[in-house]
Coordinates of C-alpha atoms and ligand atoms in Angstrom, one line a residue:
M1 CA 68.2 119.9 111.5
S2 CA 68.3 117.9 114.9
G3 CA 67.5 120.9 117.2
E4 CA 70.9 121.0 118.9
E5 CA 72.9 122.5 116.2
L6 CA 72.6 126.1 117.6
A7 CA 74.3 124.9 120.9
Y8 CA 77.1 123.2 119.2
I9 CA 77.7 126.2 116.8
Q10 CA 77.6 128.5 119.7
D11 CA 80.3 126.6 121.6
A12 CA 82.4 126.6 118.4
L13 CA 82.0 130.4 118.2
Q14 CA 82.6 131.0 121.9
S15 CA 85.8 128.9 121.8
N16 CA 86.9 131.0 118.7
W17 CA 87.9 127.8 116.8
I18 CA 86.7 129.1 113.4
A19 CA 89.1 127.1 111.3
P20 CA 89.5 123.8 109.4
L21 CA 90.5 122.3 112.6
G22 CA 89.6 122.3 116.3
P23 CA 87.9 120.3 119.0
H24 CA 84.8 119.7 117.2
V25 CA 86.6 118.3 114.2
N26 CA 88.5 115.9 116.5
H27 CA 85.3 114.9 118.4
F28 CA 83.3 114.3 115.3
E29 CA 86.0 112.0 113.9
K30 CA 86.1 109.9 117.1
E31 CA 82.4 109.8 117.3
I32 CA 82.0 108.5 113.7
A33 CA 84.8 106.1 114.0
E34 CA 83.2 104.7 117.2
Y35 CA 79.7 104.5 115.7
V36 CA 80.8 102.7 112.6
G37 CA 83.4 100.6 114.4
V38 CA 86.7 101.6 112.7
K39 CA 90.1 102.5 114.1
G40 CA 90.0 106.3 113.0
A41 CA 88.6 108.8 110.7
V42 CA 89.6 112.0 108.9
A43 CA 86.9 114.7 108.4
V44 CA 87.2 116.5 105.1
S45 CA 85.4 119.1 103.0
S46 CA 83.3 116.7 100.9
G47 CA 82.8 112.9 100.2
T48 CA 84.5 113.5 96.8
A49 CA 87.6 114.7 98.5
A50 CA 87.5 111.7 100.8
I51 CA 87.5 109.4 97.8
H52 CA 90.3 111.5 96.2
L53 CA 92.4 111.1 99.3
A54 CA 91.8 107.3 99.5
L55 CA 93.0 107.0 95.9
H56 CA 96.0 109.1 96.5
V57 CA 96.9 107.2 99.6
I58 CA 96.7 103.9 97.6
N59 CA 99.0 105.5 95.3
V60 CA 96.8 105.4 92.3
T61 CA 98.5 107.3 89.5
K62 CA 98.6 108.0 85.8
G63 CA 98.2 104.8 83.9
D64 CA 96.6 102.8 86.7
L65 CA 93.1 101.3 86.4
V66 CA 90.4 101.6 89.0
F67 CA 87.2 99.6 88.9
C68 CA 84.0 101.4 90.0
S69 CA 80.2 100.7 90.1
S70 CA 78.7 102.2 87.1
L71 CA 75.2 102.9 88.6
T72 CA 76.1 105.7 90.8
F73 CA 76.6 109.5 91.0
V74 CA 79.5 110.9 89.0
A75 CA 81.4 111.9 92.2
S76 CA 82.2 108.2 92.8
A77 CA 84.4 108.2 89.7
N78 CA 85.7 111.7 89.1
P79 CA 88.5 111.3 91.6
I80 CA 89.8 108.5 89.5
L81 CA 90.3 111.1 86.7
Y82 CA 91.7 113.7 89.2
R83 CA 94.5 111.1 89.7
G84 CA 95.0 110.7 86.0
A85 CA 94.0 107.1 86.2
E86 CA 91.5 105.1 84.0
P87 CA 88.2 104.0 85.2
V88 CA 86.6 100.7 84.3
F89 CA 82.9 100.4 85.1
I90 CA 81.2 97.4 86.7
D91 CA 77.5 96.7 86.0
A92 CA 74.9 96.3 88.8
D93 CA 73.1 93.5 90.3
P94 CA 69.3 93.3 89.5
E95 CA 68.4 92.5 93.2
T96 CA 70.4 95.2 95.1
W97 CA 71.3 97.6 92.3
N98 CA 74.8 97.5 93.6
M99 CA 78.0 96.1 92.0
S100 CA 77.4 92.8 90.2
T101 CA 79.7 90.1 91.6
S102 CA 79.5 88.2 88.4
A103 CA 80.7 91.3 86.3
L104 CA 83.4 92.0 88.9
A105 CA 84.6 88.5 88.6
D106 CA 84.7 88.7 84.9
A107 CA 86.6 92.0 85.0
L108 CA 89.2 90.8 87.6
A109 CA 89.9 87.5 85.7
E110 CA 90.4 89.3 82.4
A111 CA 92.5 92.0 84.2
A112 CA 94.7 89.2 85.9
H113 CA 94.9 87.4 82.4
V114 CA 96.4 90.5 80.5
G115 CA 98.6 91.4 83.7
R116 CA 96.9 94.7 84.3
L117 CA 95.0 94.5 87.6
P118 CA 93.2 97.6 89.0
K119 CA 95.0 99.5 91.7
A120 CA 91.5 99.7 93.7
V121 CA 87.9 98.8 93.5
I122 CA 85.3 101.5 94.4
V123 CA 82.2 99.8 95.5
V124 CA 79.1 102.1 96.1
H125 CA 76.3 101.3 98.5
L126 CA 73.4 102.8 96.3
Y127 CA 70.6 104.5 97.9
G128 CA 71.5 102.9 101.3
Q129 CA 71.4 99.4 100.2
V130 CA 74.7 97.6 101.2
A131 CA 76.5 95.6 98.4
N132 CA 77.3 92.1 98.6
M133 CA 80.5 92.7 100.5
S134 CA 81.6 89.2 101.5
E135 CA 81.7 88.1 97.8
I136 CA 83.2 91.4 96.7
C137 CA 86.0 91.4 99.3
S138 CA 86.8 87.8 98.9
L139 CA 87.1 88.3 95.0
C140 CA 89.3 91.4 95.6
D141 CA 91.4 89.7 98.2
Q142 CA 91.9 86.8 95.8
Y143 CA 93.6 89.3 93.5
G144 CA 95.2 91.5 96.3
V145 CA 93.1 94.5 95.2
P146 CA 92.1 97.0 97.9
V147 CA 88.4 98.0 98.3
I148 CA 87.2 101.6 98.8
E149 CA 83.6 101.7 99.9
D150 CA 81.6 104.7 98.7
A151 CA 79.2 104.8 101.6
A152 CA 78.1 108.5 100.9
E153 CA 74.5 107.3 100.9
S154 CA 74.5 104.5 103.4
L155 CA 75.6 105.9 106.7
G156 CA 73.7 103.9 109.4
S157 CA 73.2 100.8 107.0
T158 CA 74.7 97.5 108.1
Y159 CA 75.8 94.2 106.5
E160 CA 76.0 91.2 108.8
Q161 CA 76.1 93.7 111.8
R162 CA 79.0 95.6 110.4
H163 CA 78.6 99.2 109.1
S164 CA 78.8 100.0 105.6
G165 CA 82.1 101.8 105.2
S166 CA 83.9 99.7 107.7
M167 CA 84.7 96.7 105.6
G168 CA 87.2 97.7 103.0
L169 CA 90.5 99.4 103.2
F170 CA 88.8 102.7 103.3
G171 CA 85.1 103.9 103.7
V172 CA 83.8 107.2 102.6
Y173 CA 80.8 109.2 103.9
S174 CA 79.3 112.3 102.8
F175 CA 77.5 115.2 104.6
N176 CA 76.3 117.0 101.7
G177 CA 73.0 118.7 102.2
N178 CA 71.0 115.8 100.5
K179 CA 72.3 113.0 102.7
I180 CA 71.0 111.3 105.7
I181 CA 72.9 113.5 108.1
T182 CA 74.4 116.8 106.9
T183 CA 76.9 119.4 107.6
S184 CA 75.7 121.4 104.6
G185 CA 78.9 120.1 103.0
G186 CA 81.5 117.7 104.2
G187 CA 82.7 114.3 104.2
M188 CA 84.6 111.6 106.3
L189 CA 87.3 109.1 105.4
V190 CA 87.4 106.1 107.7
S191 CA 89.8 103.0 108.0
H192 CA 91.2 100.4 110.3
D193 CA 94.7 101.4 108.9
Q194 CA 96.0 104.2 111.1
Q195 CA 99.0 104.8 109.0
A196 CA 96.9 105.1 105.9
L197 CA 94.8 107.6 107.7
E198 CA 97.8 109.7 108.9
K199 CA 98.9 109.9 105.2
A200 CA 95.4 111.2 104.3
L201 CA 95.4 113.8 106.9
Y202 CA 98.8 115.0 105.9
L203 CA 97.6 115.1 102.2
A204 CA 94.4 117.0 103.2
T205 CA 96.4 119.7 105.0
Q206 CA 98.7 120.7 102.1
A207 CA 101.2 117.9 102.7
K208 CA 103.2 120.1 105.2
D209 CA 106.3 118.5 106.5
P210 CA 106.5 118.2 110.4
T211 CA 109.2 121.0 110.5
E212 CA 109.1 124.3 112.1
Y213 CA 108.9 126.2 108.9
Y214 CA 106.7 125.7 105.9
Q215 CA 108.3 122.8 103.9
H216 CA 106.5 120.6 101.4
R217 CA 107.9 117.6 99.5
E218 CA 104.8 116.5 97.8
L219 CA 101.6 117.9 96.4
G220 CA 98.7 118.1 98.9
Y221 CA 95.1 119.6 99.1
N222 CA 93.1 121.9 101.3
Y223 CA 90.5 119.4 102.2
R224 CA 90.0 119.7 106.0
M225 CA 86.6 120.1 107.5
S226 CA 85.8 123.3 109.3
N227 CA 85.4 123.3 113.1
L228 CA 82.0 125.0 112.7
L229 CA 80.6 122.4 110.3
A230 CA 82.0 119.6 112.5
A231 CA 79.9 121.1 115.3
V232 CA 76.8 120.8 113.1
G233 CA 77.9 117.2 112.2
R234 CA 78.1 116.2 115.9
S235 CA 74.6 117.2 116.7
Q236 CA 73.4 115.5 113.4
L237 CA 75.1 112.3 114.3
K238 CA 73.0 112.1 117.5
V239 CA 69.8 111.8 115.6
L240 CA 71.1 109.4 112.9
K241 CA 69.3 106.5 114.4
E242 CA 66.0 108.3 114.4
R243 CA 66.7 109.4 110.8
V244 CA 67.3 105.7 109.7
H245 CA 64.1 104.6 111.6
A246 CA 62.0 107.5 109.8
R247 CA 63.3 106.5 106.4
R248 CA 62.7 102.8 106.8
A249 CA 59.1 103.8 108.0
V250 CA 58.7 105.9 104.9
F251 CA 59.8 102.9 102.7
Q252 CA 57.5 100.5 104.7
R253 CA 54.5 102.7 104.1
Y254 CA 55.2 103.0 100.2
V255 CA 55.4 99.2 100.2
E256 CA 52.0 98.8 102.2
Q257 CA 50.4 101.3 99.9
L258 CA 51.9 100.4 96.5
G259 CA 53.4 97.0 96.9
D260 CA 50.4 95.1 95.3
I261 CA 50.5 97.1 92.1
A262 CA 51.4 94.8 89.3
G263 CA 54.9 95.2 88.1
F264 CA 56.0 97.5 91.0
I265 CA 59.4 96.1 92.3
F266 CA 60.7 97.8 95.4
T267 CA 64.4 97.2 96.0
K268 CA 65.0 94.5 98.3
E269 CA 67.4 94.3 101.2
L270 CA 70.1 91.6 100.9
E271 CA 69.8 88.8 103.6
N272 CA 71.6 89.9 106.8
T273 CA 71.7 93.6 105.8
R274 CA 69.8 96.6 107.1
S275 CA 69.5 99.6 104.7
N276 CA 69.1 103.2 105.9
R277 CA 66.5 103.4 103.1
W278 CA 68.1 106.8 102.2
L279 CA 65.9 106.9 99.2
T280 CA 62.9 104.5 98.6
T281 CA 63.5 103.1 95.1
L282 CA 61.5 100.9 92.8
R283 CA 61.5 99.5 89.2
V284 CA 58.5 99.1 87.0
D285 CA 58.5 95.7 85.1
H286 CA 57.4 96.8 81.8
S287 CA 56.4 93.2 80.9
K288 CA 53.6 93.3 83.7
T289 CA 52.2 96.8 83.2
A290 CA 51.4 99.1 80.3
F291 CA 52.5 102.3 82.0
R292 CA 56.0 103.7 82.0
V293 CA 57.9 104.9 85.0
D294 CA 58.6 108.4 83.4
V295 CA 54.8 109.0 83.4
I296 CA 54.6 108.7 87.2
R297 CA 57.5 110.9 87.5
R298 CA 56.1 113.7 85.2
T299 CA 52.6 113.4 86.8
L300 CA 54.2 113.8 90.2
V301 CA 56.0 116.7 89.1
A302 CA 52.9 118.1 87.6
H303 CA 51.5 118.0 91.1
N304 CA 54.5 119.8 92.5
I305 CA 55.8 116.5 94.0
E306 CA 59.6 116.0 93.2
A307 CA 60.7 112.5 92.3
R308 CA 64.0 111.7 90.9
P309 CA 65.3 109.4 88.0
V310 CA 67.6 106.8 88.9
W311 CA 71.4 107.8 88.4
K312 CA 72.3 107.6 84.8
P313 CA 75.0 104.9 84.7
L314 CA 78.5 106.2 84.3
H315 CA 79.3 104.0 81.3
L316 CA 76.5 105.9 79.4
Q317 CA 77.7 109.3 80.4
P318 CA 79.2 111.3 77.4
M319 CA 82.2 112.2 79.6
F320 CA 83.0 108.5 80.0
S321 CA 82.3 107.5 76.4
G322 CA 84.7 104.6 75.3
V323 CA 85.4 103.5 78.9
K324 CA 85.6 99.8 79.3
Y325 CA 82.4 98.2 80.9
Y326 CA 81.6 94.9 82.2
P327 CA 77.9 93.8 82.2
H328 CA 76.1 91.5 84.7
E329 CA 75.9 88.9 82.1
K330 CA 76.6 88.9 78.4
G331 CA 74.2 91.1 76.6
M332 CA 72.4 92.1 79.8
D333 CA 73.0 95.6 80.7
V334 CA 71.3 95.8 84.3
S335 CA 72.4 99.3 85.2
Q336 CA 70.9 100.7 81.9
H337 CA 67.7 98.7 82.5
L338 CA 67.5 100.1 86.0
F339 CA 68.0 103.6 84.7
Q340 CA 65.2 103.2 82.2
T341 CA 62.8 101.6 84.6
G342 CA 63.6 102.9 88.0
I343 CA 62.5 105.8 90.1
C344 CA 63.3 107.4 93.5
L345 CA 60.3 108.5 95.6
P346 CA 60.3 111.3 98.0
S347 CA 61.9 109.8 101.1
G348 CA 62.9 112.7 103.4
S349 CA 63.2 111.8 107.2
N350 CA 60.7 114.6 107.8
L351 CA 58.1 113.5 105.2
S352 CA 54.7 113.8 106.9
L353 CA 52.1 111.0 106.8
R354 CA 49.7 113.4 105.1
D355 CA 52.3 114.3 102.3
Q356 CA 53.2 110.8 101.8
M357 CA 49.6 109.8 101.2
R358 CA 49.3 112.5 98.7
I359 CA 52.1 111.0 96.7
V360 CA 50.6 107.6 97.1
Q361 CA 47.2 108.9 95.9
C362 CA 48.9 110.8 93.0
I363 CA 50.7 107.4 91.8
K364 CA 47.6 105.4 92.3
E365 CA 45.5 107.8 90.2
T366 CA 48.1 107.9 87.5
I367 CA 48.1 104.1 87.2
S368 CA 44.3 103.8 87.0
F369 CA 44.3 106.5 84.4
E370 CA 47.1 105.0 82.4
K371 CA 45.1 101.6 82.5
I372 CA 42.0 103.3 80.9
A373 CA 44.0 105.0 78.3
F374 CA 45.7 101.8 77.4
Ligands
PLP1 C1 76.8 112.5 97.5 C2 77.7 111.3 96.9 C3 79.1 111.6 96.8 C4 79.8 112.7 96.9 O1 79.7 113.3 98.1 P1 79.9 114.9 98.2 O2 80.0 115.2 99.7 O3 78.8 115.6 97.6 O4 81.2 115.3 97.5 C5 79.9 110.4 96.2 N1 79.1 109.3 96.1 C6 77.9 109.1 96.1 C7 77.2 107.7 95.8 C8 77.1 110.2 96.5 O5 75.8 110.0 96.5

């Protein structure tokens, strides 16, 4: 927490706006829109809901295709199924871990060739790294396909001075408990297209017609953010800058301490981008070292230190078996490789120097032990 939450919540309670609407919701939307440099925003109950609304506004429906990054959390793609559409998964780039532009180019060319272009492309900015947006957007423009940015993990990250989430037709942020700022649960849909946002707002509030009585012509959702939670979000947004600073410092310290270990490859920032370093991630090059990344993770766990495996790619998930997948290069499945060789280190904004050094020490000891054993 930032420390100011109680004052904001107290204000919400005193004003008696205890509803999925109210002044804090409106302020929170304005403040986010201003911060990331877009025309407007709609505060909703989760990042997943925001993706769902974006797909609905684009009119993604049964029988449509939607392209989506494969190396991501399942929430990026679930809304494609909510709409009854068909996902197609796109591999990752080995440098950024984000959508491979060569795989995307292949997928779009093939889709155009058979006359079945996707209705949208969902690009994820994984772990805070911003994807190669100029290439991705120009590819999508070429085929007239709108881009939805899943920026759930990358609020505060920039690409050529522009904020992640502000470059596509829609951007999506999450304020789930694990994200860089949180409302305990919540999300935000942003866009430069006011009309599209109006439609999203209408759908998020049960698609009620502007009549005196309750009239509905289409199916809507109950997806608005509570005024109480928006109050929390506003005080969180005030410390976003410090959070990014803290997470980048955590990353820097890991690199200083562990960067020289043979085979350790920390995820790079693309040129002209600045990552919020939501999570410090690295992969272990198994051709340069004997030890395996899962040994590090298990040793950390044994020392009561939680480290996470990299997202299991969606094209490898049982629930998506049989779904079409475009690899980075022929016979080169990068996201699977990153899943097998990558790790997310503890990266909290409040990680103390002492705790971080304990983590570092634990990793160094694991490696020297593994060397002897080898
Ligand atoms: C957290 C997350 C989401 C979903 O956000 P919720 O607010 O939890 O629904 C979507 N995509 C990615 C990449 C995420 O990390």
